[in-house]
mmCIF file of C-alpha atoms and ligand atoms in Angstrom:
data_model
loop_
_atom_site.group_PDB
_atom_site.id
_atom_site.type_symbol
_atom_site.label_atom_id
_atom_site.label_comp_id
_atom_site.label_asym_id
_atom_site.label_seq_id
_atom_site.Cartn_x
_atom_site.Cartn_y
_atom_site.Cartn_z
ATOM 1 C CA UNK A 1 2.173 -17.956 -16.051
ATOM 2 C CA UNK A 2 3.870 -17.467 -12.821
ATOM 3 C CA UNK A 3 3.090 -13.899 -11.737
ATOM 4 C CA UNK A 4 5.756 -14.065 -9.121
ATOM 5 C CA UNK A 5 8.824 -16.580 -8.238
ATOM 6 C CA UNK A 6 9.919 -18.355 -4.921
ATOM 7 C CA UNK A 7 12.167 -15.763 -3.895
ATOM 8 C CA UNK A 8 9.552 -13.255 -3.909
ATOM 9 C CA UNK A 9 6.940 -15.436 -1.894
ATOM 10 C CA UNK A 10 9.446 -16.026 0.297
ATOM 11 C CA UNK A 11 10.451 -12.530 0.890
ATOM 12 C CA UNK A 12 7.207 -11.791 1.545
ATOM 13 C CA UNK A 13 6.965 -14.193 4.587
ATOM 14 C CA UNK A 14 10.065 -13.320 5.946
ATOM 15 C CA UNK A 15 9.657 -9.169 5.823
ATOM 16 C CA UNK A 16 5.627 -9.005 5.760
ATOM 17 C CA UNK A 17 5.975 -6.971 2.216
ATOM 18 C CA UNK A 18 7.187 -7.125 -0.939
ATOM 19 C CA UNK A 19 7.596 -4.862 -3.940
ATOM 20 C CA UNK A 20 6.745 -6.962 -6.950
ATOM 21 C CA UNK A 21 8.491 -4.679 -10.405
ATOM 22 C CA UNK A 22 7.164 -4.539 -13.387
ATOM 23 C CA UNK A 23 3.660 -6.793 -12.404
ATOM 24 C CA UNK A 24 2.204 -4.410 -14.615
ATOM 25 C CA UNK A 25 2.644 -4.695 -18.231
ATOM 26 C CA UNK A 26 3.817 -0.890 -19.609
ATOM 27 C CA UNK A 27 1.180 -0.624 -21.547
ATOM 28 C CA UNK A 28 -1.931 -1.240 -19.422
ATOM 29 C CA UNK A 29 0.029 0.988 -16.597
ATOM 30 C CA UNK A 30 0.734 4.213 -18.650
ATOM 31 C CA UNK A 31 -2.611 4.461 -20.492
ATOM 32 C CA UNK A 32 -3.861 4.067 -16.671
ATOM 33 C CA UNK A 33 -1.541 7.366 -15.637
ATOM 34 C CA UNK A 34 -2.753 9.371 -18.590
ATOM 35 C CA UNK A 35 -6.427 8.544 -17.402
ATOM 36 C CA UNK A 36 -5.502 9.135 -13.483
ATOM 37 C CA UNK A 37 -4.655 12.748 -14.679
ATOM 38 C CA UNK A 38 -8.070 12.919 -16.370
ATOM 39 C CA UNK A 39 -9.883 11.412 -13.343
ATOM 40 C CA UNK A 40 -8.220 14.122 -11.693
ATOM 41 C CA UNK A 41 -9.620 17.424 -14.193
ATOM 42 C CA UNK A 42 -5.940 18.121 -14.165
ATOM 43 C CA UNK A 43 -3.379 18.394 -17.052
ATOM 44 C CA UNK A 44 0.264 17.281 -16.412
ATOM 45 C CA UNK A 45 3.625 19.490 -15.537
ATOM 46 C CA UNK A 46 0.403 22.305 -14.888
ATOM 47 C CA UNK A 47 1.083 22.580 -10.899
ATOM 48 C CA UNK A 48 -1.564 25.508 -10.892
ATOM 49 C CA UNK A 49 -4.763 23.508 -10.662
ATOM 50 C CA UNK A 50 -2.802 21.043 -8.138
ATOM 51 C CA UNK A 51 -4.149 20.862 -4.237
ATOM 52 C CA UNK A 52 -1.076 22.398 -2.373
ATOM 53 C CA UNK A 53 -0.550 19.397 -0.382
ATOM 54 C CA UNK A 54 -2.441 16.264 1.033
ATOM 55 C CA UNK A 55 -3.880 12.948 -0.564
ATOM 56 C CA UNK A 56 -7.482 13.425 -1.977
ATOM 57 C CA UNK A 57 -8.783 10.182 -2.867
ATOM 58 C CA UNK A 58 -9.856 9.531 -6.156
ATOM 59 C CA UNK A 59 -12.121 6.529 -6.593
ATOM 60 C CA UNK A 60 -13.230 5.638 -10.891
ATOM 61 C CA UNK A 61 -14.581 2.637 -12.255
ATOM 62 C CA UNK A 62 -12.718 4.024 -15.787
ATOM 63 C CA UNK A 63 -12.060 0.413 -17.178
ATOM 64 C CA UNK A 64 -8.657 1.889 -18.461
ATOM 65 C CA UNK A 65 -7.749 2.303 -15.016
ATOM 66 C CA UNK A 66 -9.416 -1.103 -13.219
ATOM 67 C CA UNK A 67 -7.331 -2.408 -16.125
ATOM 68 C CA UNK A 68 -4.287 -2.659 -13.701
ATOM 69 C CA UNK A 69 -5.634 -5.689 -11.771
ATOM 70 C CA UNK A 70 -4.472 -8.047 -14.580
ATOM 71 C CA UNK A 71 -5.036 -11.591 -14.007
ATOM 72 C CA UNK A 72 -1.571 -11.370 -13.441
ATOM 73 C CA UNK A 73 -1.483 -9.136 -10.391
ATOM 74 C CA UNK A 74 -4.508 -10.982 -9.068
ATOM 75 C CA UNK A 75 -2.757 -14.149 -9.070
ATOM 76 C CA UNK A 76 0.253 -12.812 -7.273
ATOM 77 C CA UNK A 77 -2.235 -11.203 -4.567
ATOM 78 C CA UNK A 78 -3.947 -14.283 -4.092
ATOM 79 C CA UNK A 79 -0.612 -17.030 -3.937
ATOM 80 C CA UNK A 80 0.742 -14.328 -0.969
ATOM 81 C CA UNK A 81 -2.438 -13.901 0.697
ATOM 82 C CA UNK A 82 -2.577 -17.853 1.275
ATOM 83 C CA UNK A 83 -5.375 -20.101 1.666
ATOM 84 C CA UNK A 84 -8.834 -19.717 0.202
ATOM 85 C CA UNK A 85 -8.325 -17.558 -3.383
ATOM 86 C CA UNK A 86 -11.709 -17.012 -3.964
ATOM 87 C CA UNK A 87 -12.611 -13.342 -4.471
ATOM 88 C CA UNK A 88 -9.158 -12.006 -5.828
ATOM 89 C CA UNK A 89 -11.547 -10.787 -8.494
ATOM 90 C CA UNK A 90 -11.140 -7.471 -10.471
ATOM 91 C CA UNK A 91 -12.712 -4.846 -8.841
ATOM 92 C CA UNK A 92 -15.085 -2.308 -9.925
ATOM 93 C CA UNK A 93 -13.116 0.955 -9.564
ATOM 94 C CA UNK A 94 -9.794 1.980 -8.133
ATOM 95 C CA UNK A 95 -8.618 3.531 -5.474
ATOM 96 C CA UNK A 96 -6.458 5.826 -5.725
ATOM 97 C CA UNK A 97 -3.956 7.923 -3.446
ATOM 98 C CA UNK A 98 -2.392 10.626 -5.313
ATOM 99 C CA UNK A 99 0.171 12.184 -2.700
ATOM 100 C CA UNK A 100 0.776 15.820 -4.217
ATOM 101 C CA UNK A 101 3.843 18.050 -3.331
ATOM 102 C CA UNK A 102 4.559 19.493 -0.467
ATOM 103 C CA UNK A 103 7.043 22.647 0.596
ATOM 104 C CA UNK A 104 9.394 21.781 3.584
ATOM 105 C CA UNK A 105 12.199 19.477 4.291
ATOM 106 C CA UNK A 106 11.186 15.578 3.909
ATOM 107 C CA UNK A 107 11.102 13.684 7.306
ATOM 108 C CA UNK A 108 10.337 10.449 8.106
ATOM 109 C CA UNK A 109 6.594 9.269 8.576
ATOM 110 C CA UNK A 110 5.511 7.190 11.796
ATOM 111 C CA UNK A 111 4.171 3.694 11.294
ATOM 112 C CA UNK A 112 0.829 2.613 11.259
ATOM 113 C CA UNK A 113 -1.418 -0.718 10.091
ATOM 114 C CA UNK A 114 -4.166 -0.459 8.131
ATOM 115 C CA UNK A 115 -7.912 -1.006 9.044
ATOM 116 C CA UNK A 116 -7.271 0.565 12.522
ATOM 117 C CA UNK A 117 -10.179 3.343 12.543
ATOM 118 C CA UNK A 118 -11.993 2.775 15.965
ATOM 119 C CA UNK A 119 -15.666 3.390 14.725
ATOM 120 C CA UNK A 120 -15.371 0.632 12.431
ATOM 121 C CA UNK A 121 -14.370 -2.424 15.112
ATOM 122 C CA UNK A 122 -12.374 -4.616 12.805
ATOM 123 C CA UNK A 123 -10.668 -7.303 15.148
ATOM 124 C CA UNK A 124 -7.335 -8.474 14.911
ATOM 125 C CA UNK A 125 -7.824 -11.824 14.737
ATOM 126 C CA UNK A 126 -9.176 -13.798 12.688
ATOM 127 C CA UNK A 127 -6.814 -11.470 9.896
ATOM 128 C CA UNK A 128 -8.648 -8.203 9.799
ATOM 129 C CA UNK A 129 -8.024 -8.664 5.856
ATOM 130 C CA UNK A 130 -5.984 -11.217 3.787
ATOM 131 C CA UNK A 131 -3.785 -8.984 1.935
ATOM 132 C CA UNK A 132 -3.086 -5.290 0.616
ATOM 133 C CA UNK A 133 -1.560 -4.022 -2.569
ATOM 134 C CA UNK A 134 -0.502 -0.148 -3.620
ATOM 135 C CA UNK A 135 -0.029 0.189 -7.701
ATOM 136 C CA UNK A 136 2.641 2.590 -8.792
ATOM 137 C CA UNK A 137 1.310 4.264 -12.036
ATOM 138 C CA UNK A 138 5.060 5.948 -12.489
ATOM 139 C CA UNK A 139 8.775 5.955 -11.671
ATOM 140 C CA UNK A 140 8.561 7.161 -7.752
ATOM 141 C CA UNK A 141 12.131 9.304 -6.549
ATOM 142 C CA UNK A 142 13.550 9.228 -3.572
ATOM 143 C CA UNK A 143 11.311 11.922 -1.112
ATOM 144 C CA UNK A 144 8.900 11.379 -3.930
ATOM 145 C CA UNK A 145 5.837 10.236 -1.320
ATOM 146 C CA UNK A 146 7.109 6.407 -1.817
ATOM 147 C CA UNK A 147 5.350 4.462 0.513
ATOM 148 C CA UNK A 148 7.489 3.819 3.486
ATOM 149 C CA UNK A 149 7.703 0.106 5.164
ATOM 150 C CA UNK A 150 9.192 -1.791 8.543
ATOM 151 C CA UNK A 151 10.876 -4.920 7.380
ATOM 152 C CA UNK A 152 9.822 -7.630 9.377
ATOM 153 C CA UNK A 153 7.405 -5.277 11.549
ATOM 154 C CA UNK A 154 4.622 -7.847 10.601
ATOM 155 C CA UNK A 155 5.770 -10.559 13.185
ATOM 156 C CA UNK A 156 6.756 -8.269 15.698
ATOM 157 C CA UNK A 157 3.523 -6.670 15.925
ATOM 158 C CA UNK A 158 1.414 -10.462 15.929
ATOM 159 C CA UNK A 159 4.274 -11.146 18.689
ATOM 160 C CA UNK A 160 2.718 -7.556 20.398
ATOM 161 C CA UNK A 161 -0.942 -9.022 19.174
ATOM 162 C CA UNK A 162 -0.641 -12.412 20.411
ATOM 163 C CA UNK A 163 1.293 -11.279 24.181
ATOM 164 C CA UNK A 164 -2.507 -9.740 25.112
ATOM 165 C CA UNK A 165 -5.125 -10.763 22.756
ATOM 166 C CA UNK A 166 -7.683 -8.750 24.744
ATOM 167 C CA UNK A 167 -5.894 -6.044 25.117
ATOM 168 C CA UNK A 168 -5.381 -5.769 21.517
ATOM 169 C CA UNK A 169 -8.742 -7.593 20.542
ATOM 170 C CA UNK A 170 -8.870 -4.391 18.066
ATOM 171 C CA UNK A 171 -6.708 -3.629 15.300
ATOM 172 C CA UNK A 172 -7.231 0.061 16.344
ATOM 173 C CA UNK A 173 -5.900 -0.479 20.075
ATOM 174 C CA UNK A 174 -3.091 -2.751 18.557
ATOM 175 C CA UNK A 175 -2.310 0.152 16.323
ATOM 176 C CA UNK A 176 -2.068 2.467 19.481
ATOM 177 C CA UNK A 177 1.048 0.614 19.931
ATOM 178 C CA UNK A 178 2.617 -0.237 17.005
ATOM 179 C CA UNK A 179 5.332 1.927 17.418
ATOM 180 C CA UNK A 180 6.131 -0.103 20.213
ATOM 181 C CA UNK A 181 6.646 -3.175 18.978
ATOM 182 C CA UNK A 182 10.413 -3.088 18.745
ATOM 183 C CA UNK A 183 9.949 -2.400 14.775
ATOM 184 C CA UNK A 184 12.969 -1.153 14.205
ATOM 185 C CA UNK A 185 14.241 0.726 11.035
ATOM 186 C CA UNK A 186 12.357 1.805 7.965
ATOM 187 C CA UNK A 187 12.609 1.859 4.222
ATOM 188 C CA UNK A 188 11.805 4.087 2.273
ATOM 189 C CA UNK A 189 10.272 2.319 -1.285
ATOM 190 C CA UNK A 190 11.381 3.768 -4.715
ATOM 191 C CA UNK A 191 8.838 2.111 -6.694
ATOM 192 C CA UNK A 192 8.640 1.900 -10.638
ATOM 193 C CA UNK A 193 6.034 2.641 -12.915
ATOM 194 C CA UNK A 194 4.154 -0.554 -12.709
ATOM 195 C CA UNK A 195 5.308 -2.230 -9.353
ATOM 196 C CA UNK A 196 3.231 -3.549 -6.862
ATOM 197 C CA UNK A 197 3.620 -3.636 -3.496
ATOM 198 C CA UNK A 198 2.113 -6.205 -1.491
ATOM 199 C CA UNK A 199 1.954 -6.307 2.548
ATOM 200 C CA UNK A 200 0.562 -8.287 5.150
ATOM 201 C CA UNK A 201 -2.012 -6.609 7.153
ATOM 202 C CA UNK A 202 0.206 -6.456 10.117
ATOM 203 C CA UNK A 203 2.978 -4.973 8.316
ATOM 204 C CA UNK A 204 3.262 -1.278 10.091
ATOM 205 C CA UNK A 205 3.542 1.446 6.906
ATOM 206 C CA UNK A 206 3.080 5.008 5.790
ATOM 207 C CA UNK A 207 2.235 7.085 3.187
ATOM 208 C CA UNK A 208 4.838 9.456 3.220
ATOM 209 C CA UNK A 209 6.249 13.537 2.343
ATOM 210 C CA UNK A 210 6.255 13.880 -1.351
ATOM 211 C CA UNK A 211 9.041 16.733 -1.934
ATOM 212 C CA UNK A 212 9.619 15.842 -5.827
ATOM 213 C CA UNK A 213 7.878 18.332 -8.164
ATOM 214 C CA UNK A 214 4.807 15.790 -9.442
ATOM 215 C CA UNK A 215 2.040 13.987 -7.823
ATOM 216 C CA UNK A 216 2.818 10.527 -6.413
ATOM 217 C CA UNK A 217 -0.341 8.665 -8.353
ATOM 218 C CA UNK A 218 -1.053 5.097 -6.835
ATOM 219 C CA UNK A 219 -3.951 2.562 -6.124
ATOM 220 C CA UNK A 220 -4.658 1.106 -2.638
ATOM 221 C CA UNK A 221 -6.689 -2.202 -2.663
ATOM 222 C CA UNK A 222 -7.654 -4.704 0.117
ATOM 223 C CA UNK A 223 -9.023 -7.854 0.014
HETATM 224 O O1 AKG B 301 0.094 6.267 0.040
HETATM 225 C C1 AKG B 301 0.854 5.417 0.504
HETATM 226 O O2 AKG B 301 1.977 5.196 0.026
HETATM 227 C C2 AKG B 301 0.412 4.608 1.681
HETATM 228 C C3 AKG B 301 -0.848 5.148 2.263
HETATM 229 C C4 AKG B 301 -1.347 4.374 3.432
HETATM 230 O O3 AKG B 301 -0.663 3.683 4.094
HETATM 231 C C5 AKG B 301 -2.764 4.480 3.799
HETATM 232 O O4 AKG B 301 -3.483 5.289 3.219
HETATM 233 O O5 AKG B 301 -3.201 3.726 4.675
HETATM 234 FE FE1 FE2 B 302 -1.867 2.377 5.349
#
């Protein structure tokens, strides 16, 4: 059981991400969107209960949503990550980041990396974490709050890392400058119901505008 194939391993080293489709079998991944709803108190296609705009996190140890980190997925987190793959275990609960709608005219987010908040110190070296995943619980439209990536930002910014380590000792001061890095262009992800995308924790992302007319529903998980 090869969760995922050469190509995609190699992609991943090349642009710092990849989307993996369909790492989710359809069944485990739409019982999990009918219970995200629930998780939620909210009922679908009723927008009057939704939060006008924003990303509250929803965290649930419902087993039919920790469901989604199939032995499958696990195994693809752990060949990317590299090295040790001890503790690519299930976890207890999800985390979720259900981007709602939002009025106004999509735009495009800036870039940052993850596990940057100053108060909690995490250095940038050795890696700060070995490897990050969002689950799609649903087709994801264009302007439909699909994450947004820079291909091949992940070497530029350990090339930014590596030019002052003690300058950038901190994953928050090397975040300060990610947008100077020389990134260059993003992309804009148009996930399916049941993809997973995987990125390095040096590959410079966002969250971004959801303009469609339902929630973005995804999981975020570190390990
Ligand atoms: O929600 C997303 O698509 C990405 C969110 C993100 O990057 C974050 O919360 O750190
Ligand atoms: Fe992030």
């Amino acid at each position: 059981m090869a969760a995922i194939n050469e190509e995609q391993e190699s992609f991943y080293r090349e642009q710092g991400y990849v989307l993996v489709s369909g790492l989710i079998a359809p069944e485990i991944v739409k019982r999990a969107e009918v219970a995200m709803w629930q998780a939620m108190g909210l009922v679908t296609g009723d927008p009057s209960g939704w939060p006008r705009s924003g990303v509250p996190p929803v965290v649930s140890g419902e087993p039919v949503l920790t469901a989604c980190y199939t032995p499958e997925m696990l195994a693809a987190a752990a060949r990317l990550a590299g090295g040790d793959p001890q503790g690519f275990a299930p976890p207890a609960s999800i985390y979720a980041l259900n981007v709602f709608p939002q009025p106004g005219e999509w735009r495009w987010p800036g870039p940052h990396i993850d596990h940057a908040i100053r108060e909690d110190g995490y250095r940038t070296f050795p890696r700060a974490f070995r490897i990050a995943a969002m689950t799609y619980l649903h087709d994801v439209p264009a302007h439909g709050g699909g994450t947004v990536v820079w291909p091949g930002s992940a070497r530029k910014v350990e090339i930014l890392a590596r030019s002052d380590p003690e300058r950038y000792e901190t994953m928050w001061a090397l975040n300060q400058d990610v947008a100077r890095a020389g990134i260059g262009e993003p992309v804009e992800l148009t996930p399916r119901q049941g993809d997973v995308l995987f990125y390095h924790y040096l590959c410079a992302h966002a969250g971004s505008m959801n303009t469609s007319g339902r929630p973005r529903l995804a999981f975020n998980m570190k390990w």
